[in-house]
Amino acid sequence: MLNRQYVILALLGAALVGCNSDSNSASAGGSTSAGGSTSVGASGGGTSTEQSNSDQTVIIGELSKTLPQALSVAKEAGFNLYIPVAINTGALGSARNNSGSSLASGNNTINIIAYFDETSYSTDEERETARKVVEQKTQRAAKILLHLLTNLPQSTYGTDKSSIAEMMANRQATLMLTANDDANEEMLTKLFITEAHRQGKLQQWIDDSSQPNSNELDASTVDAFLHSSETFANAYPSQFDAVIEEILIGVQTSSNSQQWLVHSQSLMFRELTVEGDCHYMSNFANYCEDLGKHADRDAGFEEILHLVQAQGIAPNPGYKIFQDQFQQRALDLYNQHAAGQHSVWQPTPSSWNDWLSDDIDPEIGPSYSHEYLAAVFEAYMGMWEHRSSGLDSYQAVTRSDMRDDDFEAAFWIENMFHDYLQYTANIDSQGVKTYYENRFPQSDLVPTFHMSKSTHPPLEPYTFKSRWLVNAKIVGDEAINVTANDQDNQIEGNSKNNAIDGKDGTDTFVVAEAFTRCSILHQKHSVTVKCPSTGMDELLNFEKIKFTDRTISLID
């Protein structure tokens, strides 16, 4: 890694989807097991594979430690985890926009790559624990992408998202995950330098920077350049920034650059949670694991939505109206705020100017349109209800507030995306237990994950976002309880003894065992299910139990 904290992220902001991954910190104003695959029909919710009117399915592939040959530059740079998100359009075989016209067919996979630094841990146990967290977070990122691409039947914009998904695949859209800011800088630098060297342009772009001492940089190999950069960056910081900027612009504008790199988006593990983990439950309390600087909020929705908008919506002729509406609304709201008038969205002038400086690719729309859409979507998903304002001081922190104060945005979101999350969340039982040990240290309360909004003391702010879950699976080695909500929930336990309340709706308890290997005890107000690998679970308000070989009804 380079010794100096140079401006690589600011410069890369223009190259990577036109937005900086950490530009909006909080301080600024289908069921699958690990390694499994999830398949969700574009018109369906939950975890089943259903056909939409476009015969499209979005399939999360298995997490692999091997990157495909098409991502060899990423492999050379050090990325070592990969999840393909495949777009299957059935008999149609080509992307379509909302008008039904054909888009160019091509790649059918959206890429998710991640870097896990195995050298950062002193023991095998620490390494494997950290690896498991990284893998779970990478899989959650894939699930968020799946949610955004799932069709919303009978809606204005989301009825058929096949052209969004296929345009992203054709453009080789790629999400890149790294641990933190330092790792992000290091890996992005390696990627762009490696790509410049692959094209045989590294020396040319160094020379094009016209820096007087650039001859001290060794462009013979990637490693040689990175090694010589350490001394050069410390001796000539402004010259080094100019060299790096020339290389970045060179890669971004070169017709020979690999599309996955040009059409990529960064997301850091320090800004991504797993449902139920300590940071998710506590909103990044200081008793949770230290994830480093700027670890103060979950930016998963924001950054992954940036990728979808930049690579699937903004350049898509079928979604020009949607993009133009959000773009104009963002501009109007900022101008109102800058003029001293009331505005539901209140970005600072410095943030606005940063976004304007990012905009070198008109095809994906101005950065402020992406930031506004992200602010609205995060509020819609309950990410800011525990605060007085959201991203860039977005004032409507609940769905009802949005409908009152930003009706246009509420309409656009509600007619593009599902109101409940369209995937099975893995609930981290250890995180729930840690939260209870610190939030209720003197209590004998059983650690419980709630999927309904907390309305009575003690208020639990994490429920403002967890109430939008439908399906959940308890993972980890701790016994916890779960209370669902009024949706038709599917809940699965772990190997421990859990008590699970389905609440309202038609609820199904999922058991990873055959019916004949389990015993069922019907009690007055509950049902107890005992299986060799799933423990003994007490069920309240469930209508069905789904075993691996059959589904039984609990209704008389």
Short mmCIF file of N, CA, C and O in Angstrom, two decimals, residues 117-216:
data_model
loop_
_atom_site.label_atom_id
_atom_site.label_comp_id
_atom_site.label_asym_id
_atom_site.label_seq_id
_atom_site.Cartn_x
_atom_site.Cartn_y
_atom_site.Cartn_z
N ASP A 117 -8.38 -9.77 2.99
CA ASP A 117 -6.95 -9.76 3.29
C ASP A 117 -6.64 -10.79 4.37
O ASP A 117 -6.80 -10.54 5.56
N GLU A 118 -6.19 -11.95 3.96
CA GLU A 118 -5.90 -13.03 4.90
C GLU A 118 -4.69 -12.74 5.77
O GLU A 118 -4.53 -13.35 6.83
N THR A 119 -3.83 -11.83 5.35
CA THR A 119 -2.60 -11.56 6.09
C THR A 119 -2.82 -10.68 7.32
O THR A 119 -1.89 -10.47 8.09
N SER A 120 -4.03 -10.17 7.50
CA SER A 120 -4.29 -9.23 8.60
C SER A 120 -4.57 -9.92 9.92
O SER A 120 -4.78 -9.23 10.93
N TYR A 121 -4.57 -11.24 9.95
CA TYR A 121 -4.99 -11.96 11.16
C TYR A 121 -3.87 -12.88 11.63
O TYR A 121 -3.21 -13.54 10.82
N SER A 122 -3.69 -12.92 12.94
CA SER A 122 -2.56 -13.65 13.51
C SER A 122 -2.84 -15.12 13.75
O SER A 122 -1.92 -15.93 13.82
N THR A 123 -4.10 -15.51 13.87
CA THR A 123 -4.43 -16.91 14.11
C THR A 123 -5.44 -17.40 13.08
O THR A 123 -6.18 -16.62 12.48
N ASP A 124 -5.47 -18.72 12.90
CA ASP A 124 -6.43 -19.30 11.97
C ASP A 124 -7.86 -19.04 12.41
O ASP A 124 -8.74 -18.81 11.58
N GLU A 125 -8.10 -19.05 13.73
CA GLU A 125 -9.45 -18.82 14.24
C GLU A 125 -9.92 -17.41 13.92
O GLU A 125 -11.05 -17.21 13.46
N GLU A 126 -9.06 -16.42 14.13
CA GLU A 126 -9.41 -15.04 13.81
C GLU A 126 -9.67 -14.89 12.31
O GLU A 126 -10.60 -14.20 11.88
N ARG A 127 -8.82 -15.54 11.52
CA ARG A 127 -8.94 -15.44 10.07
C ARG A 127 -10.26 -16.03 9.58
O ARG A 127 -10.96 -15.42 8.75
N GLU A 128 -10.63 -17.18 10.10
CA GLU A 128 -11.85 -17.83 9.65
C GLU A 128 -13.09 -17.08 10.14
O GLU A 128 -14.10 -17.02 9.44
N THR A 129 -13.02 -16.51 11.34
CA THR A 129 -14.14 -15.70 11.83
C THR A 129 -14.34 -14.49 10.94
O THR A 129 -15.47 -14.15 10.56
N ALA A 130 -13.23 -13.82 10.59
CA ALA A 130 -13.31 -12.64 9.73
C ALA A 130 -13.78 -13.02 8.33
O ALA A 130 -14.56 -12.29 7.71
N ARG A 131 -13.32 -14.16 7.83
CA ARG A 131 -13.73 -14.59 6.50
C ARG A 131 -15.24 -14.81 6.44
O ARG A 131 -15.90 -14.45 5.48
N LYS A 132 -15.78 -15.40 7.50
CA LYS A 132 -17.21 -15.67 7.53
C LYS A 132 -18.00 -14.37 7.47
O LYS A 132 -19.02 -14.27 6.76
N VAL A 133 -17.53 -13.35 8.19
CA VAL A 133 -18.21 -12.05 8.17
C VAL A 133 -18.15 -11.44 6.78
O VAL A 133 -19.16 -10.93 6.26
N VAL A 134 -16.99 -11.48 6.16
CA VAL A 134 -16.82 -10.94 4.82
C VAL A 134 -17.74 -11.65 3.83
O VAL A 134 -18.39 -11.02 2.98
N GLU A 135 -17.81 -12.96 3.93
CA GLU A 135 -18.66 -13.72 3.01
C GLU A 135 -20.14 -13.39 3.23
O GLU A 135 -20.90 -13.24 2.28
N GLN A 136 -20.55 -13.25 4.50
CA GLN A 136 -21.95 -12.91 4.78
C GLN A 136 -22.29 -11.53 4.25
O GLN A 136 -23.38 -11.31 3.70
N LYS A 137 -21.37 -10.58 4.40
CA LYS A 137 -21.63 -9.23 3.90
C LYS A 137 -21.67 -9.20 2.38
O LYS A 137 -22.48 -8.47 1.77
N THR A 138 -20.80 -9.97 1.75
CA THR A 138 -20.81 -10.04 0.29
C THR A 138 -22.12 -10.62 -0.21
O THR A 138 -22.70 -10.13 -1.19
N GLN A 139 -22.62 -11.64 0.48
CA GLN A 139 -23.89 -12.23 0.10
C GLN A 139 -25.05 -11.27 0.34
O GLN A 139 -26.01 -11.23 -0.45
N ARG A 140 -24.99 -10.48 1.40
CA ARG A 140 -26.06 -9.51 1.61
C ARG A 140 -26.06 -8.46 0.50
O ARG A 140 -27.13 -8.00 0.05
N ALA A 141 -24.88 -8.06 0.05
CA ALA A 141 -24.82 -7.10 -1.05
C ALA A 141 -25.53 -7.67 -2.28
O ALA A 141 -26.27 -6.95 -2.97
N ALA A 142 -25.32 -8.95 -2.55
CA ALA A 142 -25.99 -9.59 -3.68
C ALA A 142 -27.50 -9.59 -3.49
O ALA A 142 -28.27 -9.39 -4.44
N LYS A 143 -27.96 -9.79 -2.26
CA LYS A 143 -29.40 -9.81 -1.99
C LYS A 143 -30.02 -8.43 -2.17
O LYS A 143 -31.15 -8.30 -2.65
N ILE A 144 -29.30 -7.39 -1.77
CA ILE A 144 -29.82 -6.03 -1.98
C ILE A 144 -29.98 -5.77 -3.48
O ILE A 144 -30.99 -5.20 -3.93
N LEU A 145 -29.00 -6.20 -4.26
CA LEU A 145 -29.09 -6.05 -5.71
C LEU A 145 -30.31 -6.80 -6.24
O LEU A 145 -31.05 -6.29 -7.09
N LEU A 146 -30.52 -8.02 -5.75
CA LEU A 146 -31.67 -8.80 -6.16
C LEU A 146 -32.97 -8.06 -5.85
O LEU A 146 -33.89 -8.01 -6.67
N HIS A 147 -33.06 -7.48 -4.66
CA HIS A 147 -34.27 -6.73 -4.29
C HIS A 147 -34.54 -5.59 -5.27
O HIS A 147 -35.67 -5.40 -5.72
N LEU A 148 -33.50 -4.85 -5.61
CA LEU A 148 -33.68 -3.69 -6.49
C LEU A 148 -34.11 -4.11 -7.89
O LEU A 148 -34.81 -3.34 -8.58
N LEU A 149 -33.73 -5.31 -8.31
CA LEU A 149 -34.02 -5.76 -9.67
C LEU A 149 -35.29 -6.60 -9.76
O LEU A 149 -35.69 -7.01 -10.85
N THR A 150 -35.94 -6.87 -8.62
CA THR A 150 -37.15 -7.68 -8.64
C THR A 150 -38.33 -6.85 -9.15
O THR A 150 -38.57 -5.74 -8.67
N ASN A 151 -39.05 -7.38 -10.10
CA ASN A 151 -40.18 -6.67 -10.70
C ASN A 151 -41.25 -6.35 -9.65
O ASN A 151 -41.45 -7.08 -8.68
N LEU A 152 -41.93 -5.25 -9.87
CA LEU A 152 -43.05 -4.82 -9.03
C LEU A 152 -44.30 -4.81 -9.91
O LEU A 152 -44.54 -3.86 -10.66
N PRO A 153 -45.11 -5.86 -9.84
CA PRO A 153 -46.26 -5.97 -10.75
C PRO A 153 -47.22 -4.79 -10.62
O PRO A 153 -47.40 -4.22 -9.54
N GLN A 154 -47.82 -4.43 -11.72
CA GLN A 154 -48.86 -3.40 -11.78
C GLN A 154 -48.39 -2.06 -11.22
O GLN A 154 -49.13 -1.36 -10.55
N SER A 155 -47.14 -1.73 -11.50
CA SER A 155 -46.61 -0.44 -11.07
C SER A 155 -46.25 0.40 -12.29
O SER A 155 -46.16 -0.12 -13.41
N THR A 156 -46.01 1.67 -12.08
CA THR A 156 -45.73 2.58 -13.20
C THR A 156 -44.37 2.30 -13.83
O THR A 156 -44.23 2.32 -15.05
N TYR A 157 -43.35 2.03 -13.00
CA TYR A 157 -41.99 1.90 -13.51
C TYR A 157 -41.38 0.50 -13.32
O TYR A 157 -40.44 0.15 -14.02
N GLY A 158 -41.89 -0.27 -12.36
CA GLY A 158 -41.20 -1.50 -12.01
C GLY A 158 -41.83 -2.79 -12.47
O GLY A 158 -41.36 -3.87 -12.10
N THR A 159 -42.87 -2.72 -13.29
CA THR A 159 -43.56 -3.94 -13.72
C THR A 159 -42.62 -4.89 -14.45
O THR A 159 -42.67 -6.10 -14.25
N ASP A 160 -41.76 -4.37 -15.29
CA ASP A 160 -40.81 -5.20 -16.04
C ASP A 160 -39.44 -4.51 -16.01
O ASP A 160 -39.21 -3.56 -16.74
N LYS A 161 -38.55 -5.01 -15.18
CA LYS A 161 -37.22 -4.43 -15.04
C LYS A 161 -36.17 -5.17 -15.87
O LYS A 161 -34.97 -5.01 -15.64
N SER A 162 -36.63 -5.97 -16.82
CA SER A 162 -35.68 -6.77 -17.58
C SER A 162 -34.65 -5.90 -18.30
O SER A 162 -33.47 -6.27 -18.39
N SER A 163 -35.06 -4.75 -18.81
CA SER A 163 -34.09 -3.92 -19.53
C SER A 163 -33.06 -3.32 -18.57
O SER A 163 -31.92 -3.09 -18.96
N ILE A 164 -33.45 -3.06 -17.31
CA ILE A 164 -32.49 -2.57 -16.32
C ILE A 164 -31.45 -3.63 -16.03
O ILE A 164 -30.23 -3.39 -16.08
N ALA A 165 -31.93 -4.84 -15.72
CA ALA A 165 -31.02 -5.93 -15.37
C ALA A 165 -30.11 -6.28 -16.53
O ALA A 165 -28.89 -6.46 -16.35
N GLU A 166 -30.67 -6.36 -17.72
CA GLU A 166 -29.86 -6.76 -18.86
C GLU A 166 -28.91 -5.67 -19.30
O GLU A 166 -27.80 -5.95 -19.76
N MET A 167 -29.32 -4.41 -19.16
CA MET A 167 -28.38 -3.35 -19.49
C MET A 167 -27.19 -3.37 -18.54
O MET A 167 -26.04 -3.16 -18.94
N MET A 168 -27.45 -3.62 -17.25
CA MET A 168 -26.36 -3.73 -16.29
C MET A 168 -25.43 -4.88 -16.68
O MET A 168 -24.20 -4.75 -16.62
N ALA A 169 -26.02 -6.01 -17.07
CA ALA A 169 -25.19 -7.15 -17.46
C ALA A 169 -24.41 -6.85 -18.74
O ALA A 169 -23.22 -7.17 -18.84
N ASN A 170 -25.08 -6.23 -19.72
CA ASN A 170 -24.39 -5.90 -20.97
C ASN A 170 -23.25 -4.92 -20.76
O ASN A 170 -22.24 -4.96 -21.45
N ARG A 171 -23.42 -4.02 -19.80
CA ARG A 171 -22.36 -3.06 -19.47
C ARG A 171 -21.35 -3.64 -18.48
O ARG A 171 -20.44 -2.96 -18.06
N GLN A 172 -21.56 -4.92 -18.11
CA GLN A 172 -20.67 -5.63 -17.18
C GLN A 172 -20.56 -4.90 -15.84
O GLN A 172 -19.49 -4.77 -15.26
N ALA A 173 -21.68 -4.40 -15.36
CA ALA A 173 -21.71 -3.67 -14.09
C ALA A 173 -21.09 -4.53 -12.99
O ALA A 173 -21.37 -5.72 -12.87
N THR A 174 -20.26 -3.90 -12.17
CA THR A 174 -19.50 -4.64 -11.16
C THR A 174 -19.48 -3.88 -9.85
O THR A 174 -19.19 -2.68 -9.81
N LEU A 175 -19.81 -4.58 -8.77
CA LEU A 175 -19.71 -4.04 -7.42
C LEU A 175 -18.42 -4.55 -6.81
O LEU A 175 -18.16 -5.76 -6.82
N MET A 176 -17.62 -3.64 -6.25
CA MET A 176 -16.32 -4.00 -5.69
C MET A 176 -16.33 -3.73 -4.19
O MET A 176 -16.54 -2.60 -3.76
N LEU A 177 -16.07 -4.76 -3.40
CA LEU A 177 -16.10 -4.64 -1.95
C LEU A 177 -14.70 -4.79 -1.36
O LEU A 177 -13.97 -5.73 -1.69
N THR A 178 -14.36 -3.85 -0.47
CA THR A 178 -13.09 -3.89 0.25
C THR A 178 -13.36 -3.55 1.71
O THR A 178 -14.46 -3.10 2.06
N ALA A 179 -12.37 -3.72 2.55
CA ALA A 179 -12.58 -3.59 4.00
C ALA A 179 -12.90 -2.17 4.43
O ALA A 179 -13.87 -1.92 5.15
N ASN A 180 -12.09 -1.20 4.01
CA ASN A 180 -12.19 0.16 4.53
C ASN A 180 -11.57 1.13 3.54
O ASN A 180 -11.22 0.74 2.41
N ASP A 181 -11.41 2.38 3.96
CA ASP A 181 -10.90 3.41 3.06
C ASP A 181 -9.50 3.10 2.54
O ASP A 181 -9.21 3.25 1.36
N ASP A 182 -8.61 2.67 3.45
CA ASP A 182 -7.24 2.37 3.05
C ASP A 182 -7.20 1.23 2.04
O ASP A 182 -6.50 1.31 1.02
N ALA A 183 -7.94 0.16 2.32
CA ALA A 183 -7.97 -0.98 1.40
C ALA A 183 -8.61 -0.58 0.08
O ALA A 183 -8.19 -1.04 -1.00
N ASN A 184 -9.62 0.28 0.13
CA ASN A 184 -10.27 0.74 -1.09
C ASN A 184 -9.29 1.51 -1.96
O ASN A 184 -9.21 1.29 -3.18
N GLU A 185 -8.54 2.43 -1.37
CA GLU A 185 -7.54 3.18 -2.11
C GLU A 185 -6.52 2.25 -2.75
O GLU A 185 -6.19 2.37 -3.93
N GLU A 186 -6.02 1.31 -1.95
CA GLU A 186 -4.99 0.41 -2.44
C GLU A 186 -5.48 -0.44 -3.61
O GLU A 186 -4.81 -0.54 -4.64
N MET A 187 -6.67 -1.03 -3.45
CA MET A 187 -7.16 -1.94 -4.48
C MET A 187 -7.55 -1.19 -5.76
O MET A 187 -7.30 -1.67 -6.88
N LEU A 188 -8.16 -0.02 -5.61
CA LEU A 188 -8.53 0.75 -6.80
C LEU A 188 -7.29 1.23 -7.55
O LEU A 188 -7.26 1.25 -8.78
N THR A 189 -6.27 1.64 -6.81
CA THR A 189 -5.03 2.05 -7.45
C THR A 189 -4.44 0.89 -8.25
O THR A 189 -4.06 1.04 -9.42
N LYS A 190 -4.38 -0.28 -7.62
CA LYS A 190 -3.83 -1.44 -8.31
C LYS A 190 -4.65 -1.77 -9.56
O LYS A 190 -4.09 -2.12 -10.60
N LEU A 191 -5.97 -1.67 -9.44
CA LEU A 191 -6.82 -1.98 -10.58
C LEU A 191 -6.53 -1.08 -11.78
O LEU A 191 -6.34 -1.55 -12.91
N PHE A 192 -6.49 0.21 -11.53
CA PHE A 192 -6.33 1.14 -12.65
C PHE A 192 -4.91 1.11 -13.20
O PHE A 192 -4.70 1.24 -14.41
N ILE A 193 -3.93 0.91 -12.33
CA ILE A 193 -2.56 0.79 -12.81
C ILE A 193 -2.40 -0.50 -13.62
O ILE A 193 -1.76 -0.53 -14.68
N THR A 194 -2.99 -1.59 -13.12
CA THR A 194 -2.92 -2.87 -13.83
C THR A 194 -3.58 -2.76 -15.20
O THR A 194 -3.07 -3.29 -16.20
N GLU A 195 -4.73 -2.09 -15.26
CA GLU A 195 -5.41 -1.93 -16.54
C GLU A 195 -4.59 -1.06 -17.49
O GLU A 195 -4.50 -1.36 -18.70
N ALA A 196 -4.00 0.00 -16.98
CA ALA A 196 -3.15 0.86 -17.84
C ALA A 196 -1.97 0.07 -18.38
O ALA A 196 -1.61 0.19 -19.56
N HIS A 197 -1.38 -0.77 -17.54
CA HIS A 197 -0.25 -1.59 -17.98
C HIS A 197 -0.71 -2.64 -18.99
O HIS A 197 0.00 -2.93 -19.97
N ARG A 198 -1.90 -3.22 -18.77
CA ARG A 198 -2.43 -4.22 -19.70
C ARG A 198 -2.59 -3.63 -21.09
O ARG A 198 -2.32 -4.30 -22.11
N GLN A 199 -3.00 -2.37 -21.16
CA GLN A 199 -3.19 -1.71 -22.45
C GLN A 199 -1.88 -1.22 -23.05
O GLN A 199 -1.86 -0.72 -24.18
N GLY A 200 -0.78 -1.33 -22.29
CA GLY A 200 0.50 -0.81 -22.77
C GLY A 200 0.55 0.70 -22.78
O GLY A 200 1.36 1.30 -23.50
N LYS A 201 -0.29 1.33 -21.95
CA LYS A 201 -0.39 2.79 -21.95
C LYS A 201 0.15 3.43 -20.66
O LYS A 201 0.06 4.65 -20.51
N LEU A 202 0.62 2.62 -19.73
CA LEU A 202 1.03 3.19 -18.45
C LEU A 202 2.11 4.25 -18.62
O LEU A 202 1.98 5.37 -18.09
N GLN A 203 3.16 3.95 -19.37
CA GLN A 203 4.22 4.93 -19.56
C GLN A 203 3.71 6.15 -20.33
O GLN A 203 4.07 7.29 -20.01
N GLN A 204 2.87 5.92 -21.33
CA GLN A 204 2.35 7.04 -22.12
C GLN A 204 1.56 8.00 -21.25
O GLN A 204 1.72 9.22 -21.34
N TRP A 205 0.68 7.45 -20.39
CA TRP A 205 -0.14 8.32 -19.56
C TRP A 205 0.68 9.01 -18.47
O TRP A 205 0.34 10.12 -18.05
N ILE A 206 1.75 8.37 -18.01
CA ILE A 206 2.67 9.05 -17.10
C ILE A 206 3.29 10.25 -17.82
O ILE A 206 3.35 11.36 -17.28
N ASP A 207 3.75 10.02 -19.05
CA ASP A 207 4.36 11.10 -19.82
C ASP A 207 3.36 12.20 -20.12
O ASP A 207 3.70 13.40 -20.09
N ASP A 208 2.11 11.82 -20.40
CA ASP A 208 1.09 12.80 -20.74
C ASP A 208 0.78 13.73 -19.56
O ASP A 208 0.22 14.83 -19.76
N SER A 209 1.10 13.30 -18.35
CA SER A 209 0.86 14.16 -17.19
C SER A 209 1.80 15.35 -17.14
O SER A 209 1.56 16.32 -16.40
N SER A 210 2.91 15.29 -17.92
CA SER A 210 3.87 16.41 -18.05
C SER A 210 4.43 16.87 -16.71
O SER A 210 4.63 18.07 -16.49
N GLN A 211 4.71 15.93 -15.83
CA GLN A 211 5.31 16.27 -14.54
C GLN A 211 6.83 16.18 -14.64
O GLN A 211 7.37 15.21 -15.17
N PRO A 212 7.55 17.19 -14.12
CA PRO A 212 9.00 17.27 -14.35
C PRO A 212 9.80 16.10 -13.82
O PRO A 212 10.88 15.79 -14.35
N ASN A 213 9.33 15.46 -12.79
CA ASN A 213 10.11 14.37 -12.19
C ASN A 213 9.50 12.99 -12.43
O ASN A 213 9.88 12.01 -11.78
N SER A 214 8.58 12.90 -13.38
CA SER A 214 7.87 11.64 -13.59
C SER A 214 8.79 10.54 -14.10
O SER A 214 8.42 9.36 -14.06
N ASN A 215 9.97 10.90 -14.61
CA ASN A 215 10.91 9.87 -15.07
C ASN A 215 11.41 8.98 -13.93
O ASN A 215 12.02 7.94 -14.16
N GLU A 216 11.16 9.39 -12.68
CA GLU A 216 11.56 8.58 -11.53
C GLU A 216 10.57 7.44 -11.26
O GLU A 216 10.82 6.60 -10.39
#
